[in-house]
Coordinates of N, CA, C and O and ligand atoms in Angstrom, one line a residue:
M22 N -13.7 9.3 30.1 CA -13.0 7.9 29.1 C -11.9 7.4 29.9 O -11.1 7.6 30.6
S23 N -11.5 5.9 29.4 CA -10.6 5.3 30.3 C -9.8 4.4 29.7 O -10.9 4.2 28.1
F24 N -8.8 4.3 30.0 CA -8.1 3.3 28.7 C -8.2 1.9 29.0 O -8.2 1.3 29.8
S25 N -8.4 1.9 27.5 CA -8.6 -0.3 27.8 C -7.3 -0.5 26.7 O -6.8 -0.6 25.1
L26 N -7.1 -2.2 26.9 CA -6.3 -2.5 25.7 C -6.9 -3.3 25.2 O -7.8 -4.5 25.9
P27 N -6.5 -3.2 23.9 CA -7.4 -3.5 22.6 C -6.5 -5.3 22.5 O -5.8 -5.6 22.5
D28 N -7.6 -6.3 22.0 CA -7.1 -7.9 21.8 C -6.2 -7.2 19.7 O -6.6 -6.6 19.2
L29 N -5.3 -8.1 19.9 CA -4.1 -7.7 18.6 C -5.2 -8.0 17.7 O -6.3 -9.4 17.9
P30 N -4.8 -7.9 16.3 CA -6.5 -8.1 15.4 C -5.9 -9.2 14.6 O -6.5 -9.4 13.6
Y31 N -4.5 -9.9 14.9 CA -4.3 -11.4 14.4 C -4.1 -12.5 15.9 O -3.8 -11.3 17.1
A32 N -3.5 -13.7 15.4 CA -3.2 -14.5 16.2 C -1.6 -13.8 17.1 O -1.0 -13.4 15.9
H33 N -1.0 -14.2 17.6 CA 0.7 -14.0 18.4 C 1.6 -14.5 17.5 O 2.7 -13.5 17.4
D34 N 1.1 -15.2 16.4 CA 2.3 -16.3 16.0 C 1.8 -15.8 14.7 O 2.6 -16.8 13.8
A35 N 1.3 -14.7 14.2 CA 0.4 -14.7 12.8 C 1.9 -13.9 11.9 O 1.9 -14.0 10.9
L36 N 2.7 -12.8 13.0 CA 3.7 -12.2 12.1 C 4.8 -12.8 11.9 O 6.1 -12.0 11.4
A37 N 5.0 -14.1 12.3 CA 6.0 -14.6 12.0 C 6.5 -15.1 10.3 O 5.3 -15.3 10.0
P38 N 7.8 -15.2 10.3 CA 9.1 -15.3 11.1 C 9.5 -13.6 11.2 O 10.4 -13.6 11.9
Y39 N 8.4 -12.8 10.3 CA 9.3 -11.0 10.7 C 9.0 -10.4 12.1 O 9.9 -9.9 12.8
M40 N 7.7 -11.3 12.7 CA 7.8 -10.8 14.3 C 7.4 -11.8 15.1 O 6.2 -12.4 14.7
S41 N 8.1 -12.0 16.3 CA 7.6 -13.7 17.2 C 6.5 -13.4 17.8 O 6.0 -12.4 18.5
K42 N 6.3 -14.8 18.4 CA 5.0 -14.9 19.0 C 5.4 -14.3 20.5 O 4.6 -13.7 20.8
E43 N 6.6 -14.5 20.5 CA 7.6 -14.0 21.9 C 7.3 -12.6 22.2 O 6.7 -12.3 23.1
T44 N 7.8 -12.1 21.0 CA 7.8 -11.1 20.7 C 7.2 -10.1 21.2 O 6.1 -9.1 21.7
L45 N 5.5 -10.8 20.8 CA 4.1 -10.2 20.4 C 3.5 -10.3 22.2 O 2.6 -9.4 22.4
E46 N 3.7 -11.4 22.9 CA 3.4 -11.7 24.0 C 3.7 -10.7 24.9 O 3.7 -10.1 25.9
Y47 N 5.0 -10.7 25.4 CA 5.6 -9.3 25.6 C 5.1 -8.3 25.2 O 4.9 -7.3 25.8
H48 N 5.3 -7.8 24.4 CA 4.9 -6.4 23.3 C 4.3 -6.0 23.7 O 3.3 -4.8 24.2
H49 N 2.6 -6.8 23.2 CA 1.2 -6.6 23.9 C 1.0 -6.6 24.8 O 0.0 -6.1 25.6
D50 N 0.9 -8.2 25.1 CA 0.3 -8.3 26.6 C 0.7 -7.5 27.8 O 0.6 -7.7 29.0
K51 N 2.1 -7.2 27.7 CA 3.1 -6.7 29.0 C 3.2 -5.0 29.0 O 2.6 -4.2 30.0
H52 N 4.2 -4.9 27.7 CA 4.2 -3.4 27.8 C 2.8 -2.4 27.5 O 3.2 -1.9 28.3
H53 N 2.3 -2.9 26.3 CA 1.3 -1.6 26.2 C -0.1 -2.2 27.3 O -0.3 -1.0 27.9
K54 N 0.0 -2.9 28.1 CA -0.6 -2.9 28.9 C -0.4 -2.6 30.4 O -1.3 -1.5 30.7
A55 N 1.0 -2.2 30.4 CA 1.4 -1.4 31.4 C 1.1 0.2 31.2 O 0.9 1.1 32.1
Y56 N 1.4 0.3 29.6 CA 0.4 1.7 29.5 C -0.8 1.4 29.6 O -1.0 2.8 30.0
V57 N -1.8 1.1 29.7 CA -2.8 0.9 29.7 C -3.3 1.4 31.6 O -4.0 2.2 31.8
D58 N -2.2 0.7 31.6 CA -2.9 0.4 33.4 C -1.9 1.5 34.1 O -2.8 2.9 34.7
N59 N -0.9 2.3 33.7 CA -0.4 3.7 34.6 C -1.0 4.4 33.8 O -1.4 5.8 34.8
G60 N -1.4 4.8 32.4 CA -2.1 5.8 32.0 C -3.5 5.7 32.9 O -3.8 7.4 33.1
N61 N -4.5 4.6 32.9 CA -5.2 4.9 33.9 C -5.2 5.0 35.0 O -6.4 6.5 35.5
K62 N -4.2 5.4 35.7 CA -4.0 5.7 37.1 C -3.7 6.9 37.1 O -4.0 8.4 38.1
L63 N -2.8 7.6 35.8 CA -2.2 9.1 35.8 C -3.2 9.6 35.7 O -3.9 11.1 35.5
L64 N -3.9 9.1 34.4 CA -5.4 10.4 34.1 C -6.6 10.5 35.3 O -6.8 12.3 35.2
E65 N -6.5 9.9 36.4 CA -7.5 10.4 37.7 C -6.8 11.6 38.0 O -5.6 11.8 38.5
G66 N -7.9 12.5 37.9 CA -7.1 13.8 39.1 C -6.5 14.5 37.8 O -6.5 15.9 38.2
S67 N -6.6 14.6 36.8 CA -5.4 14.8 35.4 C -5.8 16.6 35.0 O -5.4 17.0 34.6
G68 N -7.5 16.0 34.9 CA -8.5 17.6 34.4 C -8.8 16.9 32.7 O -9.4 17.9 32.4
L69 N -8.2 15.6 32.8 CA -8.2 15.6 31.3 C -8.8 14.8 31.2 O -9.7 13.9 30.0
E70 N -10.0 14.0 32.4 CA -11.1 13.1 32.2 C -11.7 13.3 31.1 O -11.9 14.4 31.2
G71 N -12.5 12.3 30.7 CA -13.5 12.5 29.7 C -13.4 13.0 28.1 O -14.1 13.6 27.7
K72 N -11.9 13.4 27.9 CA -11.8 14.4 26.6 C -10.9 12.5 26.0 O -10.8 11.8 26.1
S73 N -10.6 13.0 24.3 CA -11.0 11.5 23.7 C -8.9 11.2 23.9 O -8.5 12.7 24.5
L74 N -8.6 10.0 23.5 CA -7.3 10.1 23.4 C -6.5 11.1 22.9 O -5.6 11.5 23.4
E75 N -6.8 11.3 22.1 CA -5.8 12.2 20.8 C -5.6 13.4 22.0 O -4.9 14.0 22.3
E76 N -7.0 14.0 22.5 CA -6.8 15.6 23.2 C -5.5 14.9 24.4 O -5.7 15.9 24.9
I77 N -6.3 14.1 25.2 CA -5.1 13.7 26.3 C -3.9 13.6 26.1 O -2.9 14.5 26.6
V78 N -3.7 13.3 24.6 CA -2.4 13.1 24.3 C -1.8 14.7 24.6 O -0.7 15.0 24.7
K79 N -2.6 14.9 23.2 CA -1.9 16.8 23.9 C -2.1 17.8 24.7 O -1.2 18.4 24.5
G80 N -2.9 16.9 25.1 CA -3.1 18.3 26.3 C -1.8 18.3 27.9 O -1.8 18.6 28.0
A81 N -2.0 17.0 27.8 CA -0.7 16.4 28.4 C 0.8 16.7 28.6 O 1.5 16.6 28.9
F82 N 0.6 16.7 26.8 CA 2.4 16.8 26.7 C 2.9 18.4 26.7 O 2.4 19.4 26.9
G83 N 4.4 18.0 27.2 CA 4.8 19.2 27.8 C 4.0 19.8 29.3 O 4.9 21.0 30.0
K84 N 3.1 19.1 29.6 CA 2.5 19.7 31.0 C 2.0 18.8 31.6 O 2.4 18.8 33.2
N85 N 2.4 17.3 31.8 CA 2.0 16.3 32.6 C 3.0 15.1 32.0 O 2.3 14.1 31.6
A86 N 4.1 14.8 32.2 CA 5.1 14.3 31.6 C 4.4 12.2 31.8 O 4.6 11.2 31.1
G87 N 4.4 12.4 33.4 CA 3.7 10.6 33.3 C 2.6 10.2 32.0 O 2.9 9.3 31.9
L88 N 1.7 11.1 32.5 CA 0.9 11.1 32.2 C 0.9 11.3 30.5 O 0.2 10.0 29.4
F89 N 1.7 11.7 29.6 CA 2.0 11.9 28.4 C 2.3 10.3 28.2 O 2.6 10.4 26.7
N90 N 3.3 10.0 28.7 CA 4.0 8.9 28.2 C 3.8 7.8 27.7 O 3.6 7.4 27.0
N91 N 2.4 7.8 29.2 CA 1.5 6.4 28.7 C 0.9 6.4 28.0 O 0.3 5.8 27.1
A92 N -0.1 7.7 27.6 CA -1.4 8.0 26.7 C -0.6 8.1 25.7 O -1.7 7.4 25.1
G93 N 0.3 8.6 25.6 CA 1.2 8.7 24.0 C 1.8 6.9 23.3 O 1.6 7.0 22.5
Q94 N 2.0 6.4 24.2 CA 2.4 5.3 23.8 C 1.2 4.7 23.5 O 1.4 3.9 22.8
H95 N 0.0 4.6 24.3 CA -1.3 3.7 24.1 C -1.6 4.2 22.5 O -2.0 3.5 22.2
Y96 N -2.1 5.7 22.6 CA -2.3 5.8 21.1 C -1.0 5.5 20.3 O -2.0 4.7 19.0
N97 N 0.4 5.1 20.2 CA 1.0 4.6 18.8 C 0.6 3.3 19.0 O 0.3 3.0 18.2
H98 N 0.7 2.6 20.3 CA 0.9 1.2 20.0 C -0.5 0.5 19.9 O -0.6 -0.4 18.7
L99 N -2.1 1.3 19.9 CA -3.0 0.9 19.3 C -2.7 1.5 17.9 O -3.2 0.4 17.5
H100 N -2.1 1.8 17.2 CA -2.4 1.8 15.9 C -1.5 0.9 15.2 O -1.6 -0.1 14.4
F101 N -0.1 0.7 16.0 CA 0.9 0.5 15.5 C 0.4 -1.3 15.2 O 0.7 -2.1 14.6
W102 N -0.3 -2.0 15.9 CA -1.2 -3.8 15.6 C -1.5 -3.5 14.8 O -1.7 -4.3 14.2
K103 N -2.6 -2.0 14.1 CA -3.1 -2.6 13.2 C -1.9 -1.7 11.8 O -2.3 -2.6 10.7
W104 N -1.0 -1.2 12.1 CA -0.4 -0.7 10.9 C 0.3 -2.4 10.3 O 1.2 -1.8 9.3
M105 N 0.6 -3.5 11.1 CA 0.9 -4.5 10.3 C -0.6 -5.6 10.4 O -1.1 -5.6 10.9
K106 N 0.1 -6.3 9.6 CA -0.7 -7.6 9.0 C 0.0 -9.0 8.5 O 1.2 -8.4 8.2
P107 N -0.8 -10.0 8.3 CA 0.0 -10.8 8.0 C 0.1 -10.9 6.6 O -1.0 -10.7 6.2
K108 N 1.3 -11.6 6.1 CA 1.4 -11.0 4.5 C 1.4 -10.0 4.2 O 0.6 -9.3 3.3
G109 N 2.0 -8.8 5.4 CA 2.3 -7.8 5.0 C 3.1 -7.0 4.2 O 3.6 -7.7 2.9
G110 N 2.8 -5.8 3.6 CA 4.4 -5.1 2.7 C 3.5 -5.4 1.2 O 2.3 -5.6 1.5
G111 N 4.1 -5.4 0.1 CA 3.6 -5.6 -0.8 C 3.3 -4.5 -1.4 O 3.0 -3.0 -1.4
S112 N 2.0 -4.2 -2.3 CA 2.0 -3.2 -2.9 C 0.8 -2.0 -1.9 O 0.5 -2.4 -1.2
I113 N 1.1 -1.4 -2.7 CA 0.2 0.4 -2.3 C -1.3 0.3 -2.9 O -0.7 0.7 -3.9
P114 N -1.6 0.6 -2.3 CA -3.5 1.1 -2.5 C -3.0 2.4 -3.7 O -1.9 3.5 -3.3
G115 N -3.5 2.8 -5.0 CA -3.1 3.3 -6.5 C -3.2 4.7 -5.3 O -2.1 5.8 -5.5
E116 N -3.8 5.2 -4.8 CA -4.3 6.6 -4.8 C -3.3 6.8 -3.9 O -2.7 8.6 -3.5
L117 N -2.7 6.5 -3.0 CA -1.7 6.4 -1.8 C -0.6 6.4 -2.6 O 0.5 7.5 -1.6
E118 N -0.3 5.8 -3.1 CA 1.2 5.8 -4.1 C 1.4 6.9 -4.7 O 2.5 7.1 -4.5
K119 N 0.3 7.4 -5.4 CA 0.4 8.3 -6.4 C 1.0 9.9 -5.4 O 1.6 10.6 -5.5
R120 N 0.3 9.8 -3.8 CA 0.4 10.8 -3.2 C 2.1 10.1 -2.5 O 2.6 11.8 -1.9
I121 N 2.3 9.3 -2.1 CA 4.2 9.1 -1.7 C 5.0 9.0 -2.8 O 6.0 10.2 -2.7
V122 N 4.6 9.5 -4.8 CA 5.5 9.8 -5.0 C 5.7 10.9 -5.1 O 6.6 11.8 -5.4
A123 N 4.2 11.9 -5.4 CA 4.3 13.1 -5.7 C 5.4 13.8 -4.4 O 5.7 14.7 -4.8
D124 N 5.0 13.2 -3.4 CA 5.7 14.1 -1.6 C 7.2 14.0 -1.7 O 7.6 14.0 -0.8
L125 N 7.2 12.7 -2.1 CA 8.8 12.0 -1.0 C 9.9 11.3 -2.3 O 10.6 11.0 -2.5
G126 N 9.2 10.8 -3.8 CA 9.7 10.8 -4.8 C 9.9 9.8 -5.2 O 9.2 9.8 -6.5
S127 N 9.7 8.8 -4.8 CA 9.3 7.5 -4.8 C 8.8 6.1 -3.8 O 9.1 6.8 -2.7
V128 N 8.5 5.6 -3.8 CA 8.1 4.6 -3.1 C 9.6 3.6 -2.6 O 9.4 4.0 -1.1
E129 N 10.5 4.0 -2.8 CA 11.7 3.3 -2.7 C 12.4 4.4 -2.1 O 12.9 3.9 -1.2
K130 N 12.4 5.4 -2.8 CA 12.9 6.6 -1.5 C 12.0 7.0 -0.4 O 13.0 7.1 1.0
M131 N 10.9 6.6 -0.6 CA 10.2 7.0 0.8 C 10.7 5.6 1.6 O 11.2 5.7 3.5
K132 N 11.0 4.0 1.7 CA 11.0 3.4 2.1 C 12.6 3.1 2.6 O 12.9 3.7 4.0
E133 N 13.3 4.1 2.0 CA 15.0 4.4 2.4 C 14.5 5.7 3.7 O 15.2 5.0 4.6
D134 N 13.7 6.5 2.9 CA 14.2 7.3 4.1 C 13.4 7.2 5.0 O 13.9 7.5 6.4
F135 N 12.3 6.0 5.4 CA 11.5 6.1 6.6 C 12.5 4.9 7.6 O 12.6 5.5 8.4
I136 N 12.8 4.1 6.7 CA 13.9 3.3 7.3 C 15.3 3.7 7.8 O 16.0 3.9 9.0
Q137 N 16.2 5.0 7.8 CA 16.6 6.0 7.8 C 16.6 6.8 8.9 O 17.1 6.4 10.1
A138 N 15.4 6.9 8.9 CA 14.5 7.7 10.2 C 14.7 6.6 11.8 O 15.3 7.1 12.8
G139 N 14.5 5.4 11.4 CA 14.5 4.6 12.4 C 15.6 4.2 13.2 O 15.9 4.6 13.8
V140 N 16.8 4.1 12.0 CA 18.0 3.5 12.2 C 18.5 5.1 13.0 O 19.5 4.5 14.0
T141 N 18.3 6.1 13.0 CA 18.5 7.2 13.4 C 18.2 8.1 14.3 O 18.2 9.0 14.8
Q142 N 17.1 7.2 14.7 CA 16.5 7.7 16.2 C 17.3 7.2 17.4 O 17.2 6.1 17.1
F143 N 18.0 8.3 17.9 CA 19.4 7.7 18.5 C 17.6 7.0 20.4 O 17.0 7.7 20.9
G144 N 18.2 5.5 20.7 CA 17.6 5.7 21.8 C 16.7 5.1 21.3 O 15.9 5.2 19.9
S145 N 15.1 5.6 22.3 CA 14.2 4.5 21.8 C 12.9 6.0 21.2 O 13.4 6.5 21.3
G146 N 12.1 5.1 20.6 CA 11.4 6.2 19.9 C 11.0 5.7 19.0 O 10.8 4.3 19.0
W147 N 10.1 6.1 17.4 CA 9.4 5.8 16.6 C 9.7 6.4 14.8 O 10.4 7.5 15.4
A148 N 9.3 6.0 14.0 CA 9.5 6.4 12.9 C 8.5 6.7 12.1 O 7.6 5.5 12.6
W149 N 8.5 7.5 11.4 CA 6.6 7.9 11.1 C 6.7 8.4 9.3 O 7.2 8.9 8.9
L150 N 5.2 8.6 9.3 CA 4.9 8.5 8.1 C 4.4 9.3 8.3 O 3.2 8.7 9.1
E151 N 4.1 11.0 8.0 CA 3.1 12.2 8.4 C 2.2 12.3 8.0 O 3.1 12.6 6.6
V152 N 1.1 12.9 7.9 CA 0.9 14.2 6.8 C 0.7 15.4 7.9 O 0.3 15.8 8.7
K153 N 1.6 16.7 7.2 CA 1.8 17.8 7.8 C 1.7 19.0 6.5 O 2.5 18.6 5.6
N154 N 1.1 19.9 6.8 CA 0.9 20.9 5.9 C 0.2 20.1 4.4 O 0.5 21.1 3.8
G155 N -0.9 19.6 4.6 CA -0.9 18.7 3.4 C -0.5 18.1 2.5 O -0.6 17.2 1.4
K156 N 1.0 17.5 2.9 CA 2.1 17.1 2.6 C 2.4 15.7 3.3 O 2.3 15.7 4.7
I157 N 3.1 14.5 2.7 CA 3.5 13.2 3.2 C 4.7 13.9 3.6 O 5.0 14.3 2.6
G158 N 4.9 13.1 4.9 CA 7.0 13.3 5.2 C 6.8 12.0 6.0 O 6.6 11.1 6.3
I159 N 8.2 12.3 6.1 CA 8.9 11.4 7.1 C 9.8 12.1 8.4 O 9.3 13.2 8.2
A160 N 9.0 11.2 9.6 CA 9.7 12.2 10.7 C 10.1 11.1 11.2 O 10.1 9.6 11.5
K161 N 10.7 11.0 12.8 CA 11.6 10.6 14.0 C 10.9 11.0 15.4 O 10.7 12.7 15.3
T162 N 10.9 10.0 16.2 CA 10.7 10.8 17.7 C 11.2 10.3 18.5 O 10.8 9.2 18.8
P163 N 11.2 11.0 19.8 CA 11.6 9.9 21.5 C 10.5 9.4 21.7 O 9.3 10.0 22.2
N164 N 11.3 8.6 22.3 CA 10.0 8.3 23.5 C 8.5 8.4 23.1 O 8.4 6.9 21.7
G165 N 7.8 8.4 24.0 CA 6.1 8.2 23.4 C 5.7 9.4 22.9 O 4.4 9.3 22.3
E166 N 6.3 10.1 22.1 CA 5.9 11.3 21.2 C 5.4 10.7 20.0 O 5.7 10.1 19.0
S167 N 5.1 11.6 19.0 CA 4.0 11.1 17.5 C 4.3 12.0 17.0 O 4.2 13.5 17.9
P168 N 3.7 12.3 16.0 CA 3.3 13.6 15.1 C 2.6 14.0 15.4 O 2.5 15.5 15.4
L169 N 1.7 13.6 16.3 CA 0.6 14.8 16.8 C 0.9 15.6 18.0 O 0.1 16.6 17.8
V170 N 1.9 15.5 18.4 CA 2.0 16.6 19.4 C 3.5 18.2 18.7 O 3.7 18.8 19.3
H171 N 3.5 17.6 17.1 CA 4.6 18.0 17.0 C 3.7 18.8 14.9 O 4.4 19.3 13.9
G172 N 2.2 19.1 15.5 CA 1.7 19.9 14.5 C 1.4 18.6 13.1 O 0.9 19.4 12.1
G173 N 1.7 17.7 13.1 CA 1.2 16.7 12.0 C 0.3 15.7 12.7 O 0.0 15.3 13.2
T174 N -0.2 14.8 11.6 CA -1.1 13.6 12.0 C -0.2 12.1 11.0 O 0.5 12.3 10.2
P175 N -0.1 11.4 12.1 CA 0.8 10.0 12.1 C 0.1 9.1 10.8 O -1.4 9.2 11.3
I176 N 0.8 8.7 9.7 CA -0.5 7.7 9.2 C 0.2 6.4 9.2 O -0.4 4.9 8.6
L177 N 1.3 6.1 9.4 CA 2.1 4.7 9.7 C 3.7 5.1 10.9 O 4.4 6.4 10.6
G178 N 3.9 4.3 12.0 CA 4.4 5.0 12.4 C 5.5 3.1 12.9 O 4.7 2.2 12.9
V179 N 7.0 3.4 13.1 CA 7.2 1.8 13.8 C 8.3 2.1 15.4 O 8.5 3.0 14.9
D180 N 7.9 1.3 15.8 CA 8.9 1.4 17.6 C 9.8 0.7 17.4 O 10.0 -0.2 16.4
V181 N 10.7 1.4 17.5 CA 12.1 1.3 17.7 C 13.0 1.4 18.8 O 13.6 1.8 19.4
W182 N 11.4 1.2 19.7 CA 12.1 0.9 21.3 C 13.1 -0.8 21.2 O 11.7 -1.4 20.2
E183 N 13.7 -1.0 21.7 CA 14.6 -2.2 22.4 C 13.4 -3.1 22.1 O 13.6 -4.4 21.6
H184 N 12.4 -3.3 22.9 CA 11.4 -4.6 22.9 C 10.7 -4.7 21.8 O 10.6 -5.7 21.9
S185 N 10.7 -4.3 20.8 CA 9.7 -4.5 19.6 C 10.6 -5.4 18.7 O 10.0 -5.5 18.2
Y186 N 12.1 -5.1 18.9 CA 12.7 -6.3 18.1 C 13.8 -6.9 18.6 O 14.4 -7.7 17.7
Y187 N 14.3 -6.7 20.0 CA 15.7 -7.1 20.6 C 15.6 -8.9 20.3 O 16.4 -9.4 19.9
I188 N 14.0 -9.6 20.9 CA 14.3 -10.8 21.0 C 14.5 -11.3 19.4 O 15.3 -12.6 18.8
D189 N 13.9 -10.8 18.2 CA 13.8 -11.3 16.9 C 15.2 -11.1 16.7 O 15.6 -11.5 15.2
Y190 N 15.7 -9.8 16.1 CA 16.4 -8.9 15.8 C 17.9 -8.6 16.4 O 18.9 -8.1 16.0
R191 N 18.4 -8.5 17.7 CA 19.3 -8.7 18.6 C 19.6 -7.1 18.5 O 18.5 -6.1 18.3
N192 N 21.0 -7.0 18.0 CA 20.8 -5.4 17.9 C 20.9 -5.2 16.3 O 21.0 -4.0 15.7
R193 N 20.2 -5.8 15.4 CA 20.1 -5.6 14.1 C 18.9 -4.8 14.5 O 17.8 -5.3 13.3
R194 N 18.6 -3.4 14.5 CA 17.5 -3.0 14.1 C 17.2 -2.5 12.5 O 15.9 -2.4 12.0
P195 N 18.3 -1.8 11.9 CA 18.2 -1.8 10.5 C 17.4 -3.1 10.0 O 16.4 -2.9 8.4
D196 N 17.8 -4.3 9.8 CA 16.9 -5.5 9.3 C 15.1 -5.4 10.0 O 14.5 -5.7 9.2
Y197 N 15.4 -5.2 11.2 CA 13.4 -4.9 11.7 C 12.8 -4.1 10.6 O 11.8 -4.7 10.7
L198 N 13.7 -2.7 10.9 CA 12.9 -2.2 9.9 C 12.9 -2.2 8.4 O 11.5 -2.0 8.0
K199 N 13.7 -3.1 8.1 CA 13.7 -3.5 6.3 C 12.5 -4.5 6.5 O 11.4 -4.5 5.0
A200 N 12.2 -5.5 7.1 CA 11.0 -6.2 7.7 C 9.9 -5.5 7.8 O 9.2 -6.3 7.2
F201 N 9.7 -5.1 8.4 CA 8.9 -3.8 8.8 C 8.3 -3.3 7.5 O 7.2 -3.4 7.1
I202 N 8.7 -2.5 6.7 CA 8.6 -1.4 5.8 C 7.9 -2.7 4.3 O 7.1 -3.1 3.8
E203 N 9.1 -4.1 4.3 CA 8.4 -5.1 3.3 C 7.7 -6.2 3.7 O 6.9 -6.4 2.3
N204 N 7.6 -6.3 4.6 CA 6.9 -8.0 5.2 C 5.6 -7.5 6.3 O 5.3 -8.4 6.2
M205 N 5.2 -6.7 6.5 CA 4.5 -6.4 7.9 C 4.1 -5.3 7.5 O 2.5 -5.4 8.3
V206 N 4.2 -4.6 6.8 CA 3.1 -2.8 6.3 C 1.5 -3.6 6.1 O 1.7 -4.1 5.1
N207 N 1.0 -2.8 7.0 CA -0.9 -3.1 6.4 C -1.0 -1.6 5.6 O -1.6 -1.4 6.2
W208 N -0.8 -1.7 4.4 CA -1.1 0.0 3.6 C -2.5 0.1 3.8 O -2.4 1.5 3.3
E209 N -3.2 -1.3 3.7 CA -4.9 -1.0 3.6 C -5.1 0.4 4.6 O -6.3 1.1 4.4
Y210 N -4.3 0.0 6.1 CA -4.9 0.8 7.4 C -4.2 2.1 7.5 O -4.5 3.3 7.3
V211 N -2.9 2.4 6.9 CA -2.4 3.1 6.3 C -3.0 4.4 5.5 O -3.2 5.6 5.7
E212 N -3.7 3.9 4.6 CA -4.9 4.4 3.6 C -5.7 5.1 4.2 O -6.2 6.1 3.9
R213 N -6.0 3.9 5.1 CA -7.4 5.0 6.3 C -6.9 5.9 7.0 O -8.2 7.1 6.9
M214 N -6.0 5.6 7.5 CA -5.2 6.9 8.3 C -5.2 8.2 7.2 O -5.3 9.7 7.9
Y215 N -4.6 7.7 5.9 CA -4.5 9.3 5.2 C -5.4 10.0 5.1 O -5.6 11.2 5.0
D216 N -6.3 9.2 4.2 CA -7.8 9.8 4.0 C -8.6 10.3 5.1 O -8.9 11.2 5.0
E217 N -8.3 9.7 6.3 CA -8.9 10.6 7.9 C -8.0 12.2 7.7 O -8.8 12.6 8.4
A218 N -6.9 11.9 7.8 CA -5.6 13.0 7.9 C -6.1 13.8 6.9 O -5.9 15.4 7.3
G219 N -6.9 13.7 5.5 CA -7.4 14.7 4.7 C -6.2 15.1 3.8 O -5.4 14.3 4.2
R220 N -6.6 15.4 2.6 CA -6.0 15.4 1.3 C -5.2 16.9 1.4 O -6.1 17.8 1.9
Ligands
LIG318 MN1 6.3 -0.8 22.2

């Protein structure tokens, strides 16, 4: 396989005012494209050609840093665009909400802990809701890593690299994370990934 850049599933200005057209033009059209282009160059001759994206990410982790960084970020961003939608946030589908309450205490606690994970990820990285050992948990990872390479399956992730929020929020990462969880998340897509991760 080779990597390709998908179109955004909405217009560049569709997430405003929480995430601007300018941010999405840079973040999707330039940053994500660079991961795709560099990933394709580094995939050649890596021995992982022909594998699925998930297999490439796991296979390159700890062995081929250049390929891992670009393929990992390609995987993270493919889902990141779908984890958001216009008029997002709001209510969580019933079955998923029940599991969040059972595993994390309450929806409010989940939101607090998710934001805290993003705030405390020093430098670049991601904060996550993951399924690990059959339970929903909160995680954070540096750079292009994700729960995929730490024994979990991501079901929601937020990019806390400065390129994701600096145009709109400057240094106010907590405000960006609050807007993400309250106004941008596509919970139906989170539910789909949760279902695919197995119960
Ligand atoms: Mn990014």
